[in-house]
Tab-separated table of C-alpha atoms in Angstrom:
chain	number	residue	atom	x	y	z
A	340	UNK	CA	7.471	-9.634	-15.899
A	341	UNK	CA	4.862	-12.015	-14.444
A	342	UNK	CA	6.074	-15.660	-15.272
A	343	UNK	CA	3.138	-18.046	-16.208
A	344	UNK	CA	2.872	-21.374	-14.199
A	345	UNK	CA	4.443	-23.003	-17.277
A	346	UNK	CA	7.267	-21.121	-17.390
A	347	UNK	CA	7.713	-21.374	-13.148
A	348	UNK	CA	7.844	-24.908	-13.571
A	349	UNK	CA	10.432	-24.864	-16.582
A	350	UNK	CA	12.634	-22.645	-14.107
A	351	UNK	CA	12.143	-24.962	-11.546
A	352	UNK	CA	13.451	-27.993	-13.170
A	353	UNK	CA	16.699	-26.215	-14.163
A	354	UNK	CA	17.373	-25.122	-10.470
A	355	UNK	CA	21.135	-25.740	-9.437
A	356	UNK	CA	23.505	-25.019	-6.463
A	357	UNK	CA	21.626	-22.220	-5.231
A	358	UNK	CA	19.148	-24.620	-3.482
A	359	UNK	CA	21.946	-27.014	-2.014
A	360	UNK	CA	21.581	-29.540	-0.611
A	361	UNK	CA	18.102	-30.159	-1.930
A	362	UNK	CA	18.343	-31.635	-5.392
A	363	UNK	CA	15.159	-31.844	-7.854
A	364	UNK	CA	14.750	-35.260	-8.948
A	365	UNK	CA	11.890	-35.113	-11.220
A	366	UNK	CA	8.739	-33.192	-11.663
A	367	UNK	CA	5.233	-34.710	-12.968
A	368	UNK	CA	2.733	-31.968	-14.065
A	369	UNK	CA	-0.949	-32.074	-13.705
A	370	UNK	CA	-1.119	-35.227	-11.695
A	371	UNK	CA	-4.314	-36.709	-10.702
A	372	UNK	CA	-3.944	-37.093	-6.739
A	373	UNK	CA	-7.418	-38.275	-5.646
A	374	UNK	CA	-11.117	-38.475	-6.715
A	375	UNK	CA	-10.139	-36.846	-9.950
A	376	UNK	CA	-8.496	-33.881	-8.225
A	377	UNK	CA	-5.165	-32.689	-9.963
A	378	UNK	CA	-2.098	-31.019	-8.344
A	379	UNK	CA	-0.183	-28.861	-10.603
A	380	UNK	CA	2.761	-30.756	-9.863
A	381	UNK	CA	4.404	-33.701	-8.007
A	382	UNK	CA	7.719	-33.130	-7.268
A	383	UNK	CA	10.429	-35.734	-5.993
A	384	UNK	CA	13.326	-33.914	-4.142
A	385	UNK	CA	16.443	-35.420	-2.542
A	386	UNK	CA	18.975	-34.128	-0.092
A	387	UNK	CA	22.595	-34.428	-1.389
A	388	UNK	CA	23.882	-37.828	0.342
A	389	UNK	CA	20.272	-38.280	1.926
A	390	UNK	CA	16.754	-39.217	1.991
A	391	UNK	CA	14.284	-38.336	-1.025
A	392	UNK	CA	10.537	-37.182	-0.581
A	393	UNK	CA	7.731	-36.143	-2.686
A	394	UNK	CA	5.856	-32.808	-2.678
A	395	UNK	CA	2.240	-31.831	-4.083
A	396	UNK	CA	3.000	-28.716	-5.221
A	397	UNK	CA	0.510	-25.788	-6.049
A	398	UNK	CA	2.297	-23.061	-8.382
A	399	UNK	CA	1.453	-19.309	-7.794
A	400	UNK	CA	2.404	-16.697	-10.455
A	401	UNK	CA	2.274	-13.897	-7.618
A	402	UNK	CA	2.608	-14.602	-3.840
A	403	UNK	CA	0.069	-11.900	-2.808
A	404	UNK	CA	-1.642	-12.293	0.602
A	405	UNK	CA	-4.873	-13.289	-1.099
A	406	UNK	CA	-3.152	-15.847	-3.526
A	407	UNK	CA	-1.191	-17.510	-0.638
A	408	UNK	CA	-4.277	-17.758	1.491
A	409	UNK	CA	-6.204	-19.467	-1.285
A	410	UNK	CA	-3.122	-21.656	-2.579
A	411	UNK	CA	-2.470	-22.674	0.939
A	412	UNK	CA	-6.046	-23.966	1.543
A	413	UNK	CA	-5.895	-25.927	-1.817
A	414	UNK	CA	-2.680	-27.620	-1.205
A	415	UNK	CA	-3.770	-28.446	2.219
A	416	UNK	CA	-6.865	-29.757	1.254
A	417	UNK	CA	-5.156	-31.983	-1.602
A	418	UNK	CA	-2.465	-33.292	0.389
A	419	UNK	CA	-5.302	-34.658	3.024
A	420	UNK	CA	-7.005	-36.158	0.261
A	421	UNK	CA	-4.262	-37.560	-1.775
A	422	UNK	CA	-3.738	-41.295	-2.095
A	423	UNK	CA	-0.232	-40.798	-0.933
A	424	UNK	CA	-0.353	-39.754	2.549
A	425	UNK	CA	3.445	-39.068	2.509
A	426	UNK	CA	3.301	-35.952	0.148
A	427	UNK	CA	4.193	-32.759	1.891
A	428	UNK	CA	2.172	-29.784	0.748
A	429	UNK	CA	4.428	-27.098	-1.203
A	430	UNK	CA	3.828	-23.907	-2.901
A	431	UNK	CA	6.104	-22.608	-5.588
A	432	UNK	CA	6.282	-18.865	-6.800
A	433	UNK	CA	8.836	-16.553	-8.213
A	434	UNK	CA	9.099	-14.831	-4.925
A	435	UNK	CA	7.669	-15.188	-1.657
A	436	UNK	CA	7.708	-12.184	0.502
A	437	UNK	CA	8.630	-12.207	4.389
A	438	UNK	CA	5.055	-11.863	5.523
A	439	UNK	CA	3.826	-14.423	3.217
A	440	UNK	CA	6.477	-16.752	4.163
A	441	UNK	CA	5.140	-16.256	7.673
A	442	UNK	CA	1.682	-17.223	6.750
A	443	UNK	CA	2.709	-20.190	5.118
A	444	UNK	CA	4.638	-21.405	8.035
A	445	UNK	CA	1.751	-20.771	10.012
A	446	UNK	CA	-0.786	-22.784	7.845
A	447	UNK	CA	2.071	-25.682	7.840
A	448	UNK	CA	2.704	-25.389	4.372
A	449	UNK	CA	6.351	-25.584	2.797
A	450	UNK	CA	7.575	-23.044	0.020
A	451	UNK	CA	10.068	-22.549	-2.314
A	452	UNK	CA	10.794	-19.587	-4.582
A	453	UNK	CA	12.780	-19.077	-8.064
A	454	UNK	CA	14.702	-16.303	-6.124
A	455	UNK	CA	16.496	-18.646	-4.027
A	456	UNK	CA	14.492	-18.589	-0.855
A	457	UNK	CA	12.697	-21.820	0.813
A	458	UNK	CA	11.399	-23.222	4.106
A	459	UNK	CA	11.042	-27.073	3.497
A	460	UNK	CA	9.645	-29.408	6.380
A	461	UNK	CA	9.303	-33.156	6.002
A	462	UNK	CA	8.025	-34.221	9.290
A	463	UNK	CA	10.829	-34.651	11.729
A	464	UNK	CA	13.197	-35.963	9.214
A	465	UNK	CA	14.238	-32.697	7.281
A	466	UNK	CA	14.257	-28.932	7.787
A	467	UNK	CA	15.806	-26.495	5.520
A	468	UNK	CA	15.560	-22.736	5.792
A	469	UNK	CA	17.189	-20.290	3.516
A	470	UNK	CA	15.711	-16.665	3.212
A	471	UNK	CA	16.784	-13.118	2.881
A	472	UNK	CA	17.704	-13.454	-1.063
A	473	UNK	CA	15.939	-10.302	-2.982
A	474	UNK	CA	13.314	-10.754	-5.304
A	475	UNK	CA	14.507	-11.320	-8.912
A	476	UNK	CA	10.995	-11.110	-10.539
A	477	UNK	CA	9.253	-7.898	-9.462
A	478	UNK	CA	5.948	-7.441	-10.775
A	479	UNK	CA	5.285	-4.763	-13.176
A	480	UNK	CA	1.828	-5.329	-13.981
A	481	UNK	CA	-0.272	-3.705	-11.683
A	482	UNK	CA	0.103	-0.202	-10.345
A	483	UNK	CA	2.801	-0.549	-8.061
A	484	UNK	CA	2.464	2.923	-5.836
A	485	UNK	CA	-1.160	2.468	-5.108
A	486	UNK	CA	-0.309	4.476	-1.774
A	487	UNK	CA	0.759	7.527	-3.379
A	488	UNK	CA	-0.516	10.203	-5.474
A	489	UNK	CA	-3.640	9.940	-7.448
A	490	UNK	CA	-3.688	6.106	-6.651
A	491	UNK	CA	-3.817	6.752	-2.829
A	492	UNK	CA	-7.194	8.515	-3.542
A	493	UNK	CA	-9.071	5.021	-3.497
A	494	UNK	CA	-7.762	4.089	-0.031
A	495	UNK	CA	-8.497	7.457	1.521
A	496	UNK	CA	-12.071	7.252	-0.005
A	497	UNK	CA	-12.198	3.919	1.652
A	498	UNK	CA	-11.283	5.037	4.957
A	499	UNK	CA	-13.775	8.175	4.921
A	500	UNK	CA	-16.631	5.912	3.880
A	501	UNK	CA	-16.365	2.939	6.278
A	502	UNK	CA	-19.771	1.603	4.930
A	503	UNK	CA	-18.048	0.923	1.671
A	504	UNK	CA	-19.466	1.518	-1.834
A	505	UNK	CA	-22.201	-0.167	-3.813
A	506	UNK	CA	-19.986	-0.073	-7.044
A	507	UNK	CA	-16.721	0.966	-8.364
A	508	UNK	CA	-18.927	3.971	-9.988
A	509	UNK	CA	-20.171	5.116	-6.900
A	510	UNK	CA	-16.375	5.048	-5.486
A	511	UNK	CA	-15.024	7.195	-8.375
A	512	UNK	CA	-18.059	9.598	-7.993
A	513	UNK	CA	-17.049	10.029	-4.221
A	514	UNK	CA	-13.701	10.799	-5.209
A	515	UNK	CA	-14.477	13.134	-8.140
A	516	UNK	CA	-16.875	15.061	-6.005
A	517	UNK	CA	-14.419	16.263	-3.289
A	518	UNK	CA	-11.630	18.443	-5.633
A	519	UNK	CA	-9.973	15.570	-7.061
A	520	UNK	CA	-10.171	13.556	-10.032
A	521	UNK	CA	-9.540	9.862	-10.875
A	522	UNK	CA	-10.264	7.601	-13.753
A	523	UNK	CA	-12.548	4.630	-13.630
A	524	UNK	CA	-9.669	2.408	-15.144
A	525	UNK	CA	-7.159	3.766	-12.501
A	526	UNK	CA	-9.226	3.001	-9.430
A	527	UNK	CA	-10.073	-0.535	-10.879
A	528	UNK	CA	-6.442	-1.170	-11.052
A	529	UNK	CA	-5.721	-0.036	-7.305
A	530	UNK	CA	-8.655	-2.007	-6.151
A	531	UNK	CA	-7.321	-5.145	-7.793
A	532	UNK	CA	-4.113	-4.607	-5.906
A	533	UNK	CA	-5.658	-3.772	-2.636
A	534	UNK	CA	-8.087	-6.708	-2.802
A	535	UNK	CA	-4.816	-9.077	-3.584
A	536	UNK	CA	-3.167	-7.548	-0.359
A	537	UNK	CA	-6.223	-8.422	1.485
A	538	UNK	CA	-6.911	-4.888	2.378
A	539	UNK	CA	-10.206	-4.435	0.321
A	540	UNK	CA	-13.306	-7.168	0.283
A	541	UNK	CA	-15.347	-7.258	-3.082
A	542	UNK	CA	-18.567	-8.916	-2.711
A	543	UNK	CA	-20.363	-8.543	-6.221
A	544	UNK	CA	-20.070	-5.344	-7.196
A	545	UNK	CA	-19.646	-4.102	-3.537
A	546	UNK	CA	-16.413	-2.592	-2.262
A	547	UNK	CA	-15.086	-2.286	1.533
A	548	UNK	CA	-12.234	-1.995	3.796
A	549	UNK	CA	-11.283	-5.233	5.531
A	550	UNK	CA	-8.380	-3.729	7.700
A	551	UNK	CA	-8.663	0.058	8.271
A	552	UNK	CA	-5.885	0.539	10.661
A	553	UNK	CA	-3.670	-1.481	8.068
A	554	UNK	CA	-4.801	0.543	5.165
A	555	UNK	CA	-3.984	3.945	6.945
A	556	UNK	CA	-0.457	2.283	7.832
A	557	UNK	CA	0.127	1.566	4.100
A	558	UNK	CA	-0.814	5.227	3.174
A	559	UNK	CA	1.674	6.398	5.841
A	560	UNK	CA	4.499	4.253	4.300
A	561	UNK	CA	3.360	5.254	0.909
A	562	UNK	CA	3.490	9.016	1.579
A	563	UNK	CA	6.958	8.706	3.621
A	564	UNK	CA	8.569	6.758	0.999
A	565	UNK	CA	7.370	9.835	-1.605
A	566	UNK	CA	8.696	12.628	0.620
A	567	UNK	CA	12.115	10.959	0.822
A	568	UNK	CA	13.254	12.711	-2.239
A	569	UNK	CA	12.647	16.256	-1.886
A	570	UNK	CA	10.809	17.461	-5.123
A	571	UNK	CA	8.749	20.150	-3.930
A	572	UNK	CA	9.701	23.864	-3.939
A	573	UNK	CA	8.805	26.071	-0.769
A	574	UNK	CA	9.027	29.630	-0.327
A	575	UNK	CA	8.898	31.708	3.107
A	576	UNK	CA	7.460	35.289	3.506
A	577	UNK	CA	7.638	37.765	6.330
A	578	UNK	CA	4.327	39.678	6.883
A	579	UNK	CA	3.425	42.539	9.093
A	580	UNK	CA	0.222	41.038	10.278
A	581	UNK	CA	-0.732	37.494	9.954
A	582	UNK	CA	-4.163	37.998	10.720
A	583	UNK	CA	-4.699	40.590	7.878
A	584	UNK	CA	-3.204	38.106	5.750
A	585	UNK	CA	-5.626	35.229	6.455
A	586	UNK	CA	-8.148	37.980	6.127
A	587	UNK	CA	-7.092	38.640	2.554
A	588	UNK	CA	-6.761	35.022	1.793
A	589	UNK	CA	-10.332	34.285	2.251
A	590	UNK	CA	-11.176	36.485	-0.798
A	591	UNK	CA	-9.005	34.325	-2.971
A	592	UNK	CA	-10.556	31.212	-4.856
A	593	UNK	CA	-10.643	28.397	-2.320
A	594	UNK	CA	-9.197	25.633	-4.674
A	595	UNK	CA	-6.167	27.966	-5.244
A	596	UNK	CA	-4.526	27.115	-1.651
A	597	UNK	CA	-5.001	24.934	1.267
A	598	UNK	CA	-3.703	25.312	4.767
A	599	UNK	CA	-1.480	22.336	6.116
A	600	UNK	CA	1.214	21.138	8.520
A	601	UNK	CA	1.085	22.314	12.085
A	602	UNK	CA	-1.177	25.228	11.150
A	603	UNK	CA	-3.700	23.176	10.023
A	604	UNK	CA	-3.215	21.099	13.238
A	605	UNK	CA	-3.880	24.409	15.304
A	606	UNK	CA	-6.985	24.986	13.158
A	607	UNK	CA	-8.176	21.491	14.214
A	608	UNK	CA	-7.471	22.275	17.968
A	609	UNK	CA	-4.524	19.716	17.847
A	610	UNK	CA	-1.469	21.765	18.209
A	611	UNK	CA	-0.049	25.391	18.565
A	612	UNK	CA	2.109	27.003	15.524
A	613	UNK	CA	4.268	30.159	15.099
A	614	UNK	CA	4.202	29.443	11.481
A	615	UNK	CA	1.493	29.585	8.949
A	616	UNK	CA	2.058	26.604	6.394
A	617	UNK	CA	-0.073	26.039	3.446
A	618	UNK	CA	0.236	24.611	-0.167
A	619	UNK	CA	-0.615	26.088	-3.488
A	620	UNK	CA	-1.590	24.497	-7.068
A	621	UNK	CA	0.755	26.973	-8.952
A	622	UNK	CA	3.049	29.377	-7.387
A	623	UNK	CA	3.575	32.008	-10.130
A	624	UNK	CA	-0.270	32.079	-10.361
A	625	UNK	CA	-0.635	32.450	-6.670
A	626	UNK	CA	2.016	35.458	-6.709
A	627	UNK	CA	0.142	37.133	-9.186
A	628	UNK	CA	-3.118	37.038	-7.542
A	629	UNK	CA	-1.584	37.733	-3.946
A	630	UNK	CA	-0.025	40.733	-5.389
A	631	UNK	CA	-3.090	42.618	-5.685
A	632	UNK	CA	-4.182	41.789	-2.140
A	633	UNK	CA	-3.742	44.542	0.492
A	634	UNK	CA	-1.180	42.495	2.576
A	635	UNK	CA	2.584	42.630	1.557
A	636	UNK	CA	4.335	39.327	1.334
A	637	UNK	CA	8.087	40.037	1.842
A	638	UNK	CA	10.328	36.894	0.760
A	639	UNK	CA	12.442	35.895	3.793
A	640	UNK	CA	13.626	32.516	3.799
A	641	UNK	CA	14.951	32.507	7.309
A	642	UNK	CA	12.577	34.215	9.209
A	643	UNK	CA	9.286	34.238	7.086
A	644	UNK	CA	6.120	33.302	9.358
A	645	UNK	CA	4.342	32.220	6.105
A	646	UNK	CA	5.599	29.037	4.479
A	647	UNK	CA	3.980	28.390	1.156
A	648	UNK	CA	5.090	25.089	-0.786
A	649	UNK	CA	3.925	24.493	-4.497
A	650	UNK	CA	2.174	20.948	-4.944
A	651	UNK	CA	1.378	19.951	-8.329
A	652	UNK	CA	-0.578	16.739	-7.182
A	653	UNK	CA	-4.311	16.890	-6.321
A	654	UNK	CA	-4.031	14.849	-2.821
A	655	UNK	CA	-3.880	17.796	-0.570
A	656	UNK	CA	-7.263	19.223	-1.844
A	657	UNK	CA	-8.892	16.038	-1.730
A	658	UNK	CA	-12.102	16.448	0.941
A	659	UNK	CA	-10.563	19.307	2.056
A	660	UNK	CA	-12.537	21.126	4.942
A	661	UNK	CA	-13.388	24.639	5.580
A	662	UNK	CA	-12.354	25.954	9.219
A	663	UNK	CA	-13.005	29.720	9.988
A	664	UNK	CA	-13.694	30.142	6.418
A	665	UNK	CA	-10.493	28.778	4.882
A	666	UNK	CA	-9.613	25.442	3.326
A	667	UNK	CA	-7.696	22.985	5.390
A	668	UNK	CA	-6.411	19.502	4.507
A	669	UNK	CA	-8.400	16.762	6.158
A	670	UNK	CA	-7.650	14.551	8.796
A	671	UNK	CA	-6.031	11.826	6.801
A	672	UNK	CA	-3.832	14.134	4.732
A	673	UNK	CA	-2.748	15.965	8.142
A	674	UNK	CA	-1.969	12.327	9.689
A	675	UNK	CA	0.082	11.683	6.934
A	676	UNK	CA	2.259	14.867	6.890
A	677	UNK	CA	2.659	14.694	10.801
A	678	UNK	CA	3.872	11.294	10.538
A	679	UNK	CA	6.743	12.290	8.735
A	680	UNK	CA	7.271	15.670	10.486
A	681	UNK	CA	9.520	14.550	13.482
A	682	UNK	CA	9.788	15.099	16.456
A	683	UNK	CA	6.466	16.715	17.214
A	684	UNK	CA	4.349	15.337	14.390
A	685	UNK	CA	3.854	12.017	15.504
A	686	UNK	CA	2.034	13.206	18.777
A	687	UNK	CA	-0.526	15.035	16.781
A	688	UNK	CA	-0.647	11.966	14.137
A	689	UNK	CA	-1.636	9.861	17.014
A	690	UNK	CA	-4.680	11.875	17.875
A	691	UNK	CA	-5.796	11.986	14.374
A	692	UNK	CA	-5.551	8.478	14.058
A	693	UNK	CA	-7.592	7.671	16.849
A	694	UNK	CA	-10.057	10.262	15.298
A	695	UNK	CA	-9.747	8.739	11.734
A	696	UNK	CA	-10.311	4.985	13.096
A	697	UNK	CA	-12.865	6.025	15.587
A	698	UNK	CA	-15.149	7.493	12.706
A	699	UNK	CA	-14.391	4.117	10.793
A	700	UNK	CA	-15.445	2.023	13.828
A	701	UNK	CA	-18.719	4.179	14.371
A	702	UNK	CA	-19.472	4.204	10.491
């Protein structure tokens, strides 16, 4: 649940020993500090058996990178223009993640969160640092897994089209025209989350990736997280003639299967593979169709050269390429697969990363 600014202040007023030796003395809300400008609050603190000090506080319901940057600029500007030059700039939030804490330190803004973390600096007189306590207020409002499943298609599309999109509708149409489907409402929620993380810039209706390398890294993190709990069914088959099997596959509908893993890397000229690896949407349907082909697929979990994984999600088929007459996962999907396929995969991933980001830079 996301707390309102009013609720944050109410909880702040009741802070207890978890912030010791810091003691809250008083809170004045919506106070004019200079030239009609208002601060969210002026808070008086004291140190147990020590000095007191006043803080000019800005409150944020969510310490996202965007909010932290905006609020830092606001509170620093207010502190500079305040009639009381001894006010220290302070950000208060339900929880401040470590990366945002680093940004606040770099900006010279003290901070305190309701989860029990804080960094308070008052010139050379007072310094308190307490970090590492977990988030007591996880945000459930936006789509949380924006780098997994259907939601990840938004980030993938932004990497594929570095020039950006003229509108949300154009972005959705781009995705939906490449063997995938995403709702306008879902894409909108994902973009809002990416914008909060300073990964996407929205100017009017235009949408563009700000930091493609970081966007690719976040996709890799999301993909790795989604694969930690095995949920996929994989089957291995022995075949007498791999080339004949591949020839037979060419007669099947292209949307029924897609080559992946090291075999896809081989087709792209990036690796060699003794295994043929592929995804299918529906294993039962695939076996029904393949049974009518001349090739004979014999189940062999130990020595089978053909490895088939059933994937119910649509991400492997998004933007799939055709190489030698067969469908192959695109560079981004293969990069994500290779990053988790140790020990050989990361070397292939490095080459793919250069290719993906090289296209972004030249685009």
